[in-house]
mmCIF file of C-alpha atoms in Angstrom:
data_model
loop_
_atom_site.group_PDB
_atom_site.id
_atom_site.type_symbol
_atom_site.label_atom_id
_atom_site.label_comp_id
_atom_site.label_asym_id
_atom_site.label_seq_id
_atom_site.Cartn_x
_atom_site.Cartn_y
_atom_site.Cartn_z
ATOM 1 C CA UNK A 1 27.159 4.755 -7.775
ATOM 2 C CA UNK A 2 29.004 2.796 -10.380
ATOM 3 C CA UNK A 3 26.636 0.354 -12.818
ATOM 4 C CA UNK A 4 29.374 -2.153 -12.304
ATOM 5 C CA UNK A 5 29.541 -2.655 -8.984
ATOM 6 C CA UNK A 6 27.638 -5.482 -7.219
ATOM 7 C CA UNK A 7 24.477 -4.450 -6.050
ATOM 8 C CA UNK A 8 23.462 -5.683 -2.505
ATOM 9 C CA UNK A 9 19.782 -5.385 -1.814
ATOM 10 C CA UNK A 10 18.851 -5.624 1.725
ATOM 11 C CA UNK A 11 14.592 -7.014 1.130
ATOM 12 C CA UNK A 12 12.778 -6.363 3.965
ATOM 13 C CA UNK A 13 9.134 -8.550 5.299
ATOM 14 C CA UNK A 14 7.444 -6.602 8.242
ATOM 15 C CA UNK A 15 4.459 -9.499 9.240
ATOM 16 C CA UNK A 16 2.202 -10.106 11.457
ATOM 17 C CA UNK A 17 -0.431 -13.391 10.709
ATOM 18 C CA UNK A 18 0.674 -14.284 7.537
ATOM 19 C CA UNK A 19 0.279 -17.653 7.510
ATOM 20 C CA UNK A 20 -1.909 -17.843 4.381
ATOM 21 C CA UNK A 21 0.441 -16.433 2.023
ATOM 22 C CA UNK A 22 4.534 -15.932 3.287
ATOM 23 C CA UNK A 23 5.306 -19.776 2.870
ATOM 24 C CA UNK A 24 5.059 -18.973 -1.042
ATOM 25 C CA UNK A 25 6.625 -15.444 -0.846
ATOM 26 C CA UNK A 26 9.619 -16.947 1.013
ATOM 27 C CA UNK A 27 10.085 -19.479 -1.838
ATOM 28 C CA UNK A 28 9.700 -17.200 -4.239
ATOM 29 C CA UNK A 29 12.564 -15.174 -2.912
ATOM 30 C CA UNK A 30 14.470 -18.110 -2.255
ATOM 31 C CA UNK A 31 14.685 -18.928 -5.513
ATOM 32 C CA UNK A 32 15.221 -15.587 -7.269
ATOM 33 C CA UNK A 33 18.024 -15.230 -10.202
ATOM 34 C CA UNK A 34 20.597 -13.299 -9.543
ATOM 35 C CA UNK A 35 23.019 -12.184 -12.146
ATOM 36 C CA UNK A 36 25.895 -9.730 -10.733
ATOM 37 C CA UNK A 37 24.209 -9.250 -7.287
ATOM 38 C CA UNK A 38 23.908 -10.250 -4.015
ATOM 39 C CA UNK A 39 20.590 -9.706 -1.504
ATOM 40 C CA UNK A 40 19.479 -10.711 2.261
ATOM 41 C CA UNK A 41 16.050 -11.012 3.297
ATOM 42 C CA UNK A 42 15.206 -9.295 6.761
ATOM 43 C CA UNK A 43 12.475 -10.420 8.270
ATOM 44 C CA UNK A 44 10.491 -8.688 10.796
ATOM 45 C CA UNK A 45 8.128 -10.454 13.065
ATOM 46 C CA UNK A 46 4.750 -8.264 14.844
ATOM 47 C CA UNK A 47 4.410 -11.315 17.089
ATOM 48 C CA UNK A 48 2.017 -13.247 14.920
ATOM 49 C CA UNK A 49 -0.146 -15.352 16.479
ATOM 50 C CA UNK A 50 -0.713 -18.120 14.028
ATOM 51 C CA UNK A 51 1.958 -20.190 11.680
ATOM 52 C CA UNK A 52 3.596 -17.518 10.186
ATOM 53 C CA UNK A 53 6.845 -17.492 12.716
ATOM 54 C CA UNK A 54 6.664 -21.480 12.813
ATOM 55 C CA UNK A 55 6.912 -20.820 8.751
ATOM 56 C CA UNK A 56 9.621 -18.866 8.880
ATOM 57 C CA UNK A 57 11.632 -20.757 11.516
ATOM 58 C CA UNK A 58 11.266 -23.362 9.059
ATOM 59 C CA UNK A 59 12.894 -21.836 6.144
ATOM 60 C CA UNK A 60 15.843 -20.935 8.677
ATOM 61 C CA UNK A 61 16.807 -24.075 10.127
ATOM 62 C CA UNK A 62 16.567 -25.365 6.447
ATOM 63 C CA UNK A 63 20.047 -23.510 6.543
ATOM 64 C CA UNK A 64 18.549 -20.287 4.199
ATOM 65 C CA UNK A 65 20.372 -17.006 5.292
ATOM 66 C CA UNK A 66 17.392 -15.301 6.820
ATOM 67 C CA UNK A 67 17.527 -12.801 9.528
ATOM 68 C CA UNK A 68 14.748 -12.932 12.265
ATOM 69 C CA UNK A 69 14.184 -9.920 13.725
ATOM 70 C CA UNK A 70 11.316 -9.565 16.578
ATOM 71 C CA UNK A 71 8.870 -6.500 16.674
ATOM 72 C CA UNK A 72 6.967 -6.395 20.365
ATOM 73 C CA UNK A 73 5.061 -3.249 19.427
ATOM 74 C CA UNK A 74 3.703 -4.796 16.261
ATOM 75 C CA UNK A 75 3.352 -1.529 13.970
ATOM 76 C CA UNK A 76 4.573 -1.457 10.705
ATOM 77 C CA UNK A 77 6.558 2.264 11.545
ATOM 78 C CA UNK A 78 8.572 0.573 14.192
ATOM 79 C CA UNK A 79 9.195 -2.945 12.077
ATOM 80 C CA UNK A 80 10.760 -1.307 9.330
ATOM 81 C CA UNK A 81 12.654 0.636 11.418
ATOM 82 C CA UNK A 82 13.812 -2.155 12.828
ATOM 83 C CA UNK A 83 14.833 -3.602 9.679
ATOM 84 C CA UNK A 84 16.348 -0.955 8.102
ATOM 85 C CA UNK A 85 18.526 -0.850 11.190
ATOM 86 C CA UNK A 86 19.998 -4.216 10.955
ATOM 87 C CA UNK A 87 19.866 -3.983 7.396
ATOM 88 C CA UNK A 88 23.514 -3.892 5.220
ATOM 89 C CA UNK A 89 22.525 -3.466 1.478
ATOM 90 C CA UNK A 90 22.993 -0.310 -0.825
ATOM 91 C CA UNK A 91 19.424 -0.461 -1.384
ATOM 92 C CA UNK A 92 16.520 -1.620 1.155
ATOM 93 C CA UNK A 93 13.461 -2.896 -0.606
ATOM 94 C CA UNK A 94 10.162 -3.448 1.294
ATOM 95 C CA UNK A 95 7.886 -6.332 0.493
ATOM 96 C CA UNK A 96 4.299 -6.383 2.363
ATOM 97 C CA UNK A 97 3.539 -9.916 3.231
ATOM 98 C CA UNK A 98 0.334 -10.407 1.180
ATOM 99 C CA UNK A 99 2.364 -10.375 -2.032
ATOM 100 C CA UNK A 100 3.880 -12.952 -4.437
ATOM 101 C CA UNK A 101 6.724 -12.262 -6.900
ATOM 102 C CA UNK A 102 8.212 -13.541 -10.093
ATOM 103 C CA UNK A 103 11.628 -15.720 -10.202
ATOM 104 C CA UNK A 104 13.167 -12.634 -11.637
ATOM 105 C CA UNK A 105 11.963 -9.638 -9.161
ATOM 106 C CA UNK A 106 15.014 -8.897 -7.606
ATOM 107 C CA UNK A 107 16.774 -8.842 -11.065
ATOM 108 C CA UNK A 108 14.050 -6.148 -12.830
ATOM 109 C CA UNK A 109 15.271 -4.278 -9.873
ATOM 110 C CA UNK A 110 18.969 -4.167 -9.912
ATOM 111 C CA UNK A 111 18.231 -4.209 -13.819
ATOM 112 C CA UNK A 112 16.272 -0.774 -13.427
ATOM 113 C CA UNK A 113 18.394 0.603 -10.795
ATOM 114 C CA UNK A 114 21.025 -0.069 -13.301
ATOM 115 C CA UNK A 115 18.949 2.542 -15.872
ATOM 116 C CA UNK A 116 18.288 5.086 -13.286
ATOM 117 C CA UNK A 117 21.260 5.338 -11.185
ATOM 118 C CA UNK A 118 20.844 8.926 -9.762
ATOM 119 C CA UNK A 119 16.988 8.150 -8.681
ATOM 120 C CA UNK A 120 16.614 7.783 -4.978
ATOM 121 C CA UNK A 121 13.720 4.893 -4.777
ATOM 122 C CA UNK A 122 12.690 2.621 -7.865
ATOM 123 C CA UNK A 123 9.679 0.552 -7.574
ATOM 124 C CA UNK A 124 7.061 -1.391 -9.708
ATOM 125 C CA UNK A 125 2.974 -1.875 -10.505
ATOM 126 C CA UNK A 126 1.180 -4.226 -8.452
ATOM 127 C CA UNK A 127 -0.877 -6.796 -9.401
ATOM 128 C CA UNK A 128 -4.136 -7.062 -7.406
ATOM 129 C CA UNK A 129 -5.466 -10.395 -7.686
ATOM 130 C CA UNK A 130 -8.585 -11.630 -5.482
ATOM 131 C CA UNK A 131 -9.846 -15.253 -4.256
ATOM 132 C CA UNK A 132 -13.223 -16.203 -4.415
ATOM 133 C CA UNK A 133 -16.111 -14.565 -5.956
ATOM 134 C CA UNK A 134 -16.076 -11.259 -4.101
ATOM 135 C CA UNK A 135 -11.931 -11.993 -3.744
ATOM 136 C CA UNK A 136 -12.581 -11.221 -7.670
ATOM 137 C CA UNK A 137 -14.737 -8.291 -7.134
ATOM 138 C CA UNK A 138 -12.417 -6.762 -4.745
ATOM 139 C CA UNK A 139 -9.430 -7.335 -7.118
ATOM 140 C CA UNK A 140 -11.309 -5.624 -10.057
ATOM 141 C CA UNK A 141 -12.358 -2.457 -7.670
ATOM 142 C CA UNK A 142 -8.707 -1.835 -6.642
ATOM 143 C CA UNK A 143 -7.597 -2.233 -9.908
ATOM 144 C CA UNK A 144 -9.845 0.426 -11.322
ATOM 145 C CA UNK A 145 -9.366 4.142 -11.523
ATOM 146 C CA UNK A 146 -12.638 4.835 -9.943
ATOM 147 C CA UNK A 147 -11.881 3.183 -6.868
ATOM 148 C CA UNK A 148 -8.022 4.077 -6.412
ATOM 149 C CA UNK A 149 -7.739 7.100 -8.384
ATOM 150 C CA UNK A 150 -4.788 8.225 -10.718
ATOM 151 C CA UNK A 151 -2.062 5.389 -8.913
ATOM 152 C CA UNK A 152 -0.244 4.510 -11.624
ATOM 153 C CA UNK A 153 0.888 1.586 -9.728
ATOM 154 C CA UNK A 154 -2.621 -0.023 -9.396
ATOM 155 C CA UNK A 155 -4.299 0.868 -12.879
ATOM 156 C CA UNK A 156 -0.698 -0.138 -15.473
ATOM 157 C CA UNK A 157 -0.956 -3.523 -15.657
ATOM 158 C CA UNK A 158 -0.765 -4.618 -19.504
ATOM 159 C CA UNK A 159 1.000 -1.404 -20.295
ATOM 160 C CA UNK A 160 4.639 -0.169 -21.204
ATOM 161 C CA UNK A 161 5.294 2.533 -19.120
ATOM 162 C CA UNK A 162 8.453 4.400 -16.685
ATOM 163 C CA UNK A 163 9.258 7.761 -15.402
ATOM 164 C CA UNK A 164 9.490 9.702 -12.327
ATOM 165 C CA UNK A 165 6.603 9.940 -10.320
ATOM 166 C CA UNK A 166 5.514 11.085 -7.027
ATOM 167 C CA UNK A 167 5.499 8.035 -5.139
ATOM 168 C CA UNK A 168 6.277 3.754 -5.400
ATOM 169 C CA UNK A 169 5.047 0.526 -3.863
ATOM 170 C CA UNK A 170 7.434 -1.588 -2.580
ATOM 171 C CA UNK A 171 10.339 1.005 -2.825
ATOM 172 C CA UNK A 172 14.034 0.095 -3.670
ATOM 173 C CA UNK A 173 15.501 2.853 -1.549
ATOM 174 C CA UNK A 174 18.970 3.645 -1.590
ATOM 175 C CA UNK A 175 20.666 3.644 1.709
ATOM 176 C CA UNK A 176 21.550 7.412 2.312
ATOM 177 C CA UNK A 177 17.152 8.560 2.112
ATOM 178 C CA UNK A 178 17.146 7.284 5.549
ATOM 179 C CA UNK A 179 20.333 9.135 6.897
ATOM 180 C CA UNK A 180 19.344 12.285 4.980
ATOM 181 C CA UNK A 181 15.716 11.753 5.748
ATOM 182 C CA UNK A 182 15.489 9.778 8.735
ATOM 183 C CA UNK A 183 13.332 6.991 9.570
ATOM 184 C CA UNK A 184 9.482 6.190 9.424
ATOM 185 C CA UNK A 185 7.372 8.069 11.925
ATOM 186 C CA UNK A 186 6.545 5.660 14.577
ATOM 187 C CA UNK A 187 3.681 7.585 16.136
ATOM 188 C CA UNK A 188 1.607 6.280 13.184
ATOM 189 C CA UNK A 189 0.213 2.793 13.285
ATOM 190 C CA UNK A 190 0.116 2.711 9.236
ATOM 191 C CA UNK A 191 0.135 4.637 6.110
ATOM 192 C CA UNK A 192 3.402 5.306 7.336
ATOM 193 C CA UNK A 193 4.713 5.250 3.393
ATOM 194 C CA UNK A 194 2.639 8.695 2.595
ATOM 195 C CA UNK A 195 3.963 10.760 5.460
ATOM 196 C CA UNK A 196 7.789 9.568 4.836
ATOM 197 C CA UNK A 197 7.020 9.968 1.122
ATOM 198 C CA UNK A 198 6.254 13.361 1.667
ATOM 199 C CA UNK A 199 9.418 14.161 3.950
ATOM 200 C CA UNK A 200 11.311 12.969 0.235
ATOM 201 C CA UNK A 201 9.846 14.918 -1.624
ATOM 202 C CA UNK A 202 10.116 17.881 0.966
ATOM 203 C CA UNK A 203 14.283 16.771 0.367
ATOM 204 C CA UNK A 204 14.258 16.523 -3.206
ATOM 205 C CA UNK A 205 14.149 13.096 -3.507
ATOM 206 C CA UNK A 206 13.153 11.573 -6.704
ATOM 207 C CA UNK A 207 10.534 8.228 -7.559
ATOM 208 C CA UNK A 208 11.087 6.169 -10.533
ATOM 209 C CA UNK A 209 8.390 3.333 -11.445
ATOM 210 C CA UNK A 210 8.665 0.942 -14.194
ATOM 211 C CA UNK A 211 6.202 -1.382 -15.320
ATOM 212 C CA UNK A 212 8.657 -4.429 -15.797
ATOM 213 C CA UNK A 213 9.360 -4.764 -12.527
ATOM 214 C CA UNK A 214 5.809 -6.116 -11.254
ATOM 215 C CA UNK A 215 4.372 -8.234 -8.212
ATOM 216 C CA UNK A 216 1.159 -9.729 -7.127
ATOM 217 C CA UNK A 217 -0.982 -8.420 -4.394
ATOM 218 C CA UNK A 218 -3.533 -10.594 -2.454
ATOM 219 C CA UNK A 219 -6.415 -8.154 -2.106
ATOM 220 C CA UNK A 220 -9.305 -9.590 0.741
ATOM 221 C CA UNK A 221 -11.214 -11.727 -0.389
ATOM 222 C CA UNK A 222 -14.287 -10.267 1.456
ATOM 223 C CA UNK A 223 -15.991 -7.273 2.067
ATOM 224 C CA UNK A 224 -15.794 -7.464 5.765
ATOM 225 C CA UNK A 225 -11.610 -7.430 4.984
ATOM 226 C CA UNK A 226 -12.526 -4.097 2.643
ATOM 227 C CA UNK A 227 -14.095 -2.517 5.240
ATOM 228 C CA UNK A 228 -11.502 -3.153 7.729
ATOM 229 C CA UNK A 229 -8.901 -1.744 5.413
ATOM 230 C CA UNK A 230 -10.560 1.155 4.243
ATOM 231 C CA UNK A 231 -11.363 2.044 7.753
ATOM 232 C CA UNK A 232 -7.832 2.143 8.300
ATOM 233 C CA UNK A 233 -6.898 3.555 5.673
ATOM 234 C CA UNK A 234 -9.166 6.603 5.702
ATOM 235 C CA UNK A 235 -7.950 7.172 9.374
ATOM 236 C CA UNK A 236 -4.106 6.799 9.070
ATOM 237 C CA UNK A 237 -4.141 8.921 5.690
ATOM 238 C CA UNK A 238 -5.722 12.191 7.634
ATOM 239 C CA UNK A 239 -3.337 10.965 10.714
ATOM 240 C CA UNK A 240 0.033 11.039 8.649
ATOM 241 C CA UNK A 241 -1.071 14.606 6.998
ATOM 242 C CA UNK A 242 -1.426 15.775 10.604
ATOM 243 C CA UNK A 243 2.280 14.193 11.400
ATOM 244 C CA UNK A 244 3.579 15.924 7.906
ATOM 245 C CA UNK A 245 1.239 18.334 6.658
ATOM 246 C CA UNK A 246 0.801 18.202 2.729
ATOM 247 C CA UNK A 247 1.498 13.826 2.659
ATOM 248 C CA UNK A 248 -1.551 14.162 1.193
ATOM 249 C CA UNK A 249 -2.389 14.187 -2.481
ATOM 250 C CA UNK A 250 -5.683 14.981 -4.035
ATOM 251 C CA UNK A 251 -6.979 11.158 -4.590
ATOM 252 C CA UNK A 252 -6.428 10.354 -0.726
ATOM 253 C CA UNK A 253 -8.941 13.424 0.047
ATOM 254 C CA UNK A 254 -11.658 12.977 -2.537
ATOM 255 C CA UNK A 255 -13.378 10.445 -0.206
ATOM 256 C CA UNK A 256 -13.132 12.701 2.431
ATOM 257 C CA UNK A 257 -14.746 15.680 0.716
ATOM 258 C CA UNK A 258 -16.968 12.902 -0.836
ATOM 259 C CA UNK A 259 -18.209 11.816 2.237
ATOM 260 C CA UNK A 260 -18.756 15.951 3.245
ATOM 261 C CA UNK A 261 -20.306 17.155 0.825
ATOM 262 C CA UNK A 262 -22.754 14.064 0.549
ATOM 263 C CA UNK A 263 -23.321 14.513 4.407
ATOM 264 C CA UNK A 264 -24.236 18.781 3.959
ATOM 265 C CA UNK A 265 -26.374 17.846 1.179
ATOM 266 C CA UNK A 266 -28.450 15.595 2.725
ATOM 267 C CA UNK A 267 -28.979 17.413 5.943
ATOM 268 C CA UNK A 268 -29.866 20.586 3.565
ATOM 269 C CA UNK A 269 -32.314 18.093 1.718
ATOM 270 C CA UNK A 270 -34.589 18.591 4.984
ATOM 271 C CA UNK A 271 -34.179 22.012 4.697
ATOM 272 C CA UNK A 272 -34.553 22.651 1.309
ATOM 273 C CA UNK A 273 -36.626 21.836 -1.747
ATOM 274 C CA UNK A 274 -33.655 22.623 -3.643
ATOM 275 C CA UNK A 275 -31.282 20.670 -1.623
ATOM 276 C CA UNK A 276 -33.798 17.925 -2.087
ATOM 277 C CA UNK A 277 -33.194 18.125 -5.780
ATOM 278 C CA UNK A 278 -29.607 18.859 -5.680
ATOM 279 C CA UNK A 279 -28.637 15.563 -3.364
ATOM 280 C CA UNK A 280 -31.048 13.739 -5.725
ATOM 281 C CA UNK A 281 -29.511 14.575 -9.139
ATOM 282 C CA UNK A 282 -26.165 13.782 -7.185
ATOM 283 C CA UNK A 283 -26.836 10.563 -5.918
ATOM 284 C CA UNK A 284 -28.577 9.528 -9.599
ATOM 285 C CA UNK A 285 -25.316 10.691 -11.665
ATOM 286 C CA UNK A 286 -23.102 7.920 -8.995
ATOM 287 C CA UNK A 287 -25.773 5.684 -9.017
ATOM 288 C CA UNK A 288 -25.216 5.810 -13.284
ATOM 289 C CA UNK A 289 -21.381 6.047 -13.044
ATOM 290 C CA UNK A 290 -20.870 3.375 -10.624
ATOM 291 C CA UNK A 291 -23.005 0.990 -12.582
ATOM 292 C CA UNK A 292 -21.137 1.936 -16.139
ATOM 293 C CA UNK A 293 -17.692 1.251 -14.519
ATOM 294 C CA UNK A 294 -18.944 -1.958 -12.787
ATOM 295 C CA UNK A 295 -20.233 -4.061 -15.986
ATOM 296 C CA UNK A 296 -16.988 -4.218 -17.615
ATOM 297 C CA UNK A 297 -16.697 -6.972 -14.143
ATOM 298 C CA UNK A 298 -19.979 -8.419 -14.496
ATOM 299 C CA UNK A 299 -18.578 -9.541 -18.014
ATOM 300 C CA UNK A 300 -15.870 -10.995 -16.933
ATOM 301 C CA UNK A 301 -17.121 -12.331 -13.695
ATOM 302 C CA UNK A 302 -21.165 -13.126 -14.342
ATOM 303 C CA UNK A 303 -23.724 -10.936 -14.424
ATOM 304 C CA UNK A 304 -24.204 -11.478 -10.893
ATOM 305 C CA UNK A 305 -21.222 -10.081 -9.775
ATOM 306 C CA UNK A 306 -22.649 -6.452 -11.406
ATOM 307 C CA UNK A 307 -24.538 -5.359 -8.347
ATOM 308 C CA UNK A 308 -22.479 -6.614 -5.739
ATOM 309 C CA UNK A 309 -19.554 -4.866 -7.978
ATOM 310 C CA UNK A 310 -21.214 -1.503 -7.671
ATOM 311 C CA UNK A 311 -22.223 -1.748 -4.151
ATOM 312 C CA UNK A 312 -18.090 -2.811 -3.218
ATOM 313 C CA UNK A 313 -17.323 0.669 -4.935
ATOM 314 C CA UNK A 314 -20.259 2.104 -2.686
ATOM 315 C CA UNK A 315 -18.409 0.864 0.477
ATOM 316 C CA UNK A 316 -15.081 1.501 -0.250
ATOM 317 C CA UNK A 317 -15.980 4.928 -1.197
ATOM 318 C CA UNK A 318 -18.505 5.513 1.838
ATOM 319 C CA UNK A 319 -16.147 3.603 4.375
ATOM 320 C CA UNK A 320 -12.858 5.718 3.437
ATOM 321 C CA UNK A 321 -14.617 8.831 3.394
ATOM 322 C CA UNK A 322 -16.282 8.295 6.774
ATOM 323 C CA UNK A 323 -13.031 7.050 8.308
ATOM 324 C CA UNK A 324 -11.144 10.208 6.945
ATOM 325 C CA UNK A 325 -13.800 12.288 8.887
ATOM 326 C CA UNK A 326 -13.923 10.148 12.303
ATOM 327 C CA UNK A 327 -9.872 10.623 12.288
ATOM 328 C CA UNK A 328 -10.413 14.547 13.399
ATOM 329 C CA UNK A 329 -11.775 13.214 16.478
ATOM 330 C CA UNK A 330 -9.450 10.268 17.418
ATOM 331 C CA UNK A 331 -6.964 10.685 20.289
ATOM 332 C CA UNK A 332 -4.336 9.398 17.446
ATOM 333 C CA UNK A 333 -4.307 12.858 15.303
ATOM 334 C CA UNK A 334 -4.742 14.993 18.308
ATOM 335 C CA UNK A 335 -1.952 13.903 19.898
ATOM 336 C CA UNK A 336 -0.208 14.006 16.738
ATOM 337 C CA UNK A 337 -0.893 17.542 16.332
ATOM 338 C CA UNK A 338 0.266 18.587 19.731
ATOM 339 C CA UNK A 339 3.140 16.925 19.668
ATOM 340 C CA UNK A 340 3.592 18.727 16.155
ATOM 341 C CA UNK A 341 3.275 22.093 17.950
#
């Protein structure tokens, strides 16, 4: 594609109860720059349930060019099918709904597109940022390495950095992945990203991330959210490897082997005087780690905030690894796997 053409992105919102947060998102897109480019925004409603389609309505009759599309099945597979179908730009950037963005988001985009015309996705770091006290705690534990890995789209913030990579956040894809790829798996309920991902990659499709382009993610603010999301999470990771075998890289099964090998050694531990010993020493050298990478957010947030700190990384961990295991026996992957068959 030429670098002088116009560049017409197609941004695409898949809700569902966003009332807390779209009203600013939607303004913030509203109001982007643009310099040489045109965009749309695509909205895609899961039939919320509180203000967020009153919000959005809103914004419409206030004569903005949004297009309202409804999604009765509420999963985020079919929604973005949906709006990639009624979409009409040369690249179709998702957005989740918890996010906020900068006046000149769209720009950094079309600005790095611009750089990297031959890769097939470009996307950005996210900012997690928390509200509240354990809002803050949350925001520091998915910012960390120890609690998402090596995502270099979580743990860049403050740095200088691009190159190709093995997978984005809120992708810029270009049109022709989903003709040559197809669309996302709508068997899956979520985590839909990793198995499509995957299919890409399978394709030779390339990743390009750039630290100027960034955005702001609303992590939740409590742990009872965390839990809720990790549960998810753990299941729908092990769910889309069964719908596209290898989606999975190593940091979405470390909790899982985690969570087994914590589980043998402690039945052993009955067993075993040296089991004992073994799950012991184990349990001490976490106990240390997850303590030394937790104070650097008791500094910054109190000293209070250090054991609650270490016992979020406890449940996160725990939580993911235990949902990763459950997902063997959920009707969701079997029936994954014989439909794969």
């Amino acid at each position: 594609m030429s670098t002088n053409k116009t560049i017409l992105l197609s941004v695409l919102l898949v809700i569902r109860n966003e009332e807390r947060y779209i009203a600013t998102l939607m303004e913030n897109l509203l109001k982007q720059e643009k310099n040489g480019f045109d965009f749309e925004i695509i909205v895609v409603d899961g039939r919320s349930t509180d203000r967020t389609l009153e919000i959005i309505q809103g914004f419409v009759e206030q004569g903005h060019r949004i297009r309202l599309f409804d999604n009765p099945k509420k999963t985020l597979p079919i929604g973005w099918n949906i709006g990639i179908k009624g979409a009409s730009g040369s690249y179709i950037l998702r957005i989740d709904g918890h996010t906020t963005v900068p006046s000149d988001f769209l720009q950094r985009y079309v600005n790095c597109i611009k750089r990297q015309p031959s890769a097939d996705v470009v996307g950005g770091i996210i900012q997690s940022r928390g509200l509240g006290k354990q809002g803050k705690i949350n925001e520091y534990v998915y910012s960390h390495p120890f609690g998402v890995g090596n995502s270099k789209f979580r743990t860049l913030e403050g740095k200088e950095w691009e190159g190709f990579v093995d997978t984005v956040p809120y992708g810029a894809y270009k049109r022709a992945v989903f003709t040559d790829v197809g669309l996302f798996d709508e068997r899956l309920k979520r985590n839909e990203d990793i198995e499509f991902h995957k299919r890409m990659r399978d394709a030779g499709k390339t990743f390009f991330l750039s630290t100027s382009i960034q955005s702001t993610y609303f992590v939740r603010p409590t742990v009872k959210g965390l839990i809720e999301k990790s549960l998810g999470d753990g299941k729908w990771n092990i769910i889309a490897n069964a719908a596209t075998p290898g989606a999975l890289g190593l940091r979405h099964r470390i909790p899982l082997l985690a969570f087994l090998a914590g589980l043998i050694l402690l039945i052993a531990s009955f067993l075993s005087t040296s089991a004992l010993i073994l799950f012991s020493i184990v349990v001490l050298v976490y106990a240390i780690l997850n303590l030394t990478v937790s104070y650097p957010c008791a500094k910054e947030n109190g000293m209070g905030a250090w054991l609650p700190c270490a016992a979020t990384f406890f449940v996160l961990h725990f939580v993911r690894g235990y949902a990763s295991f459950q997902a063997f026996f959920s009707r969701s992957y079997w029936r994954i796997r014989r439909t794969n068959t």
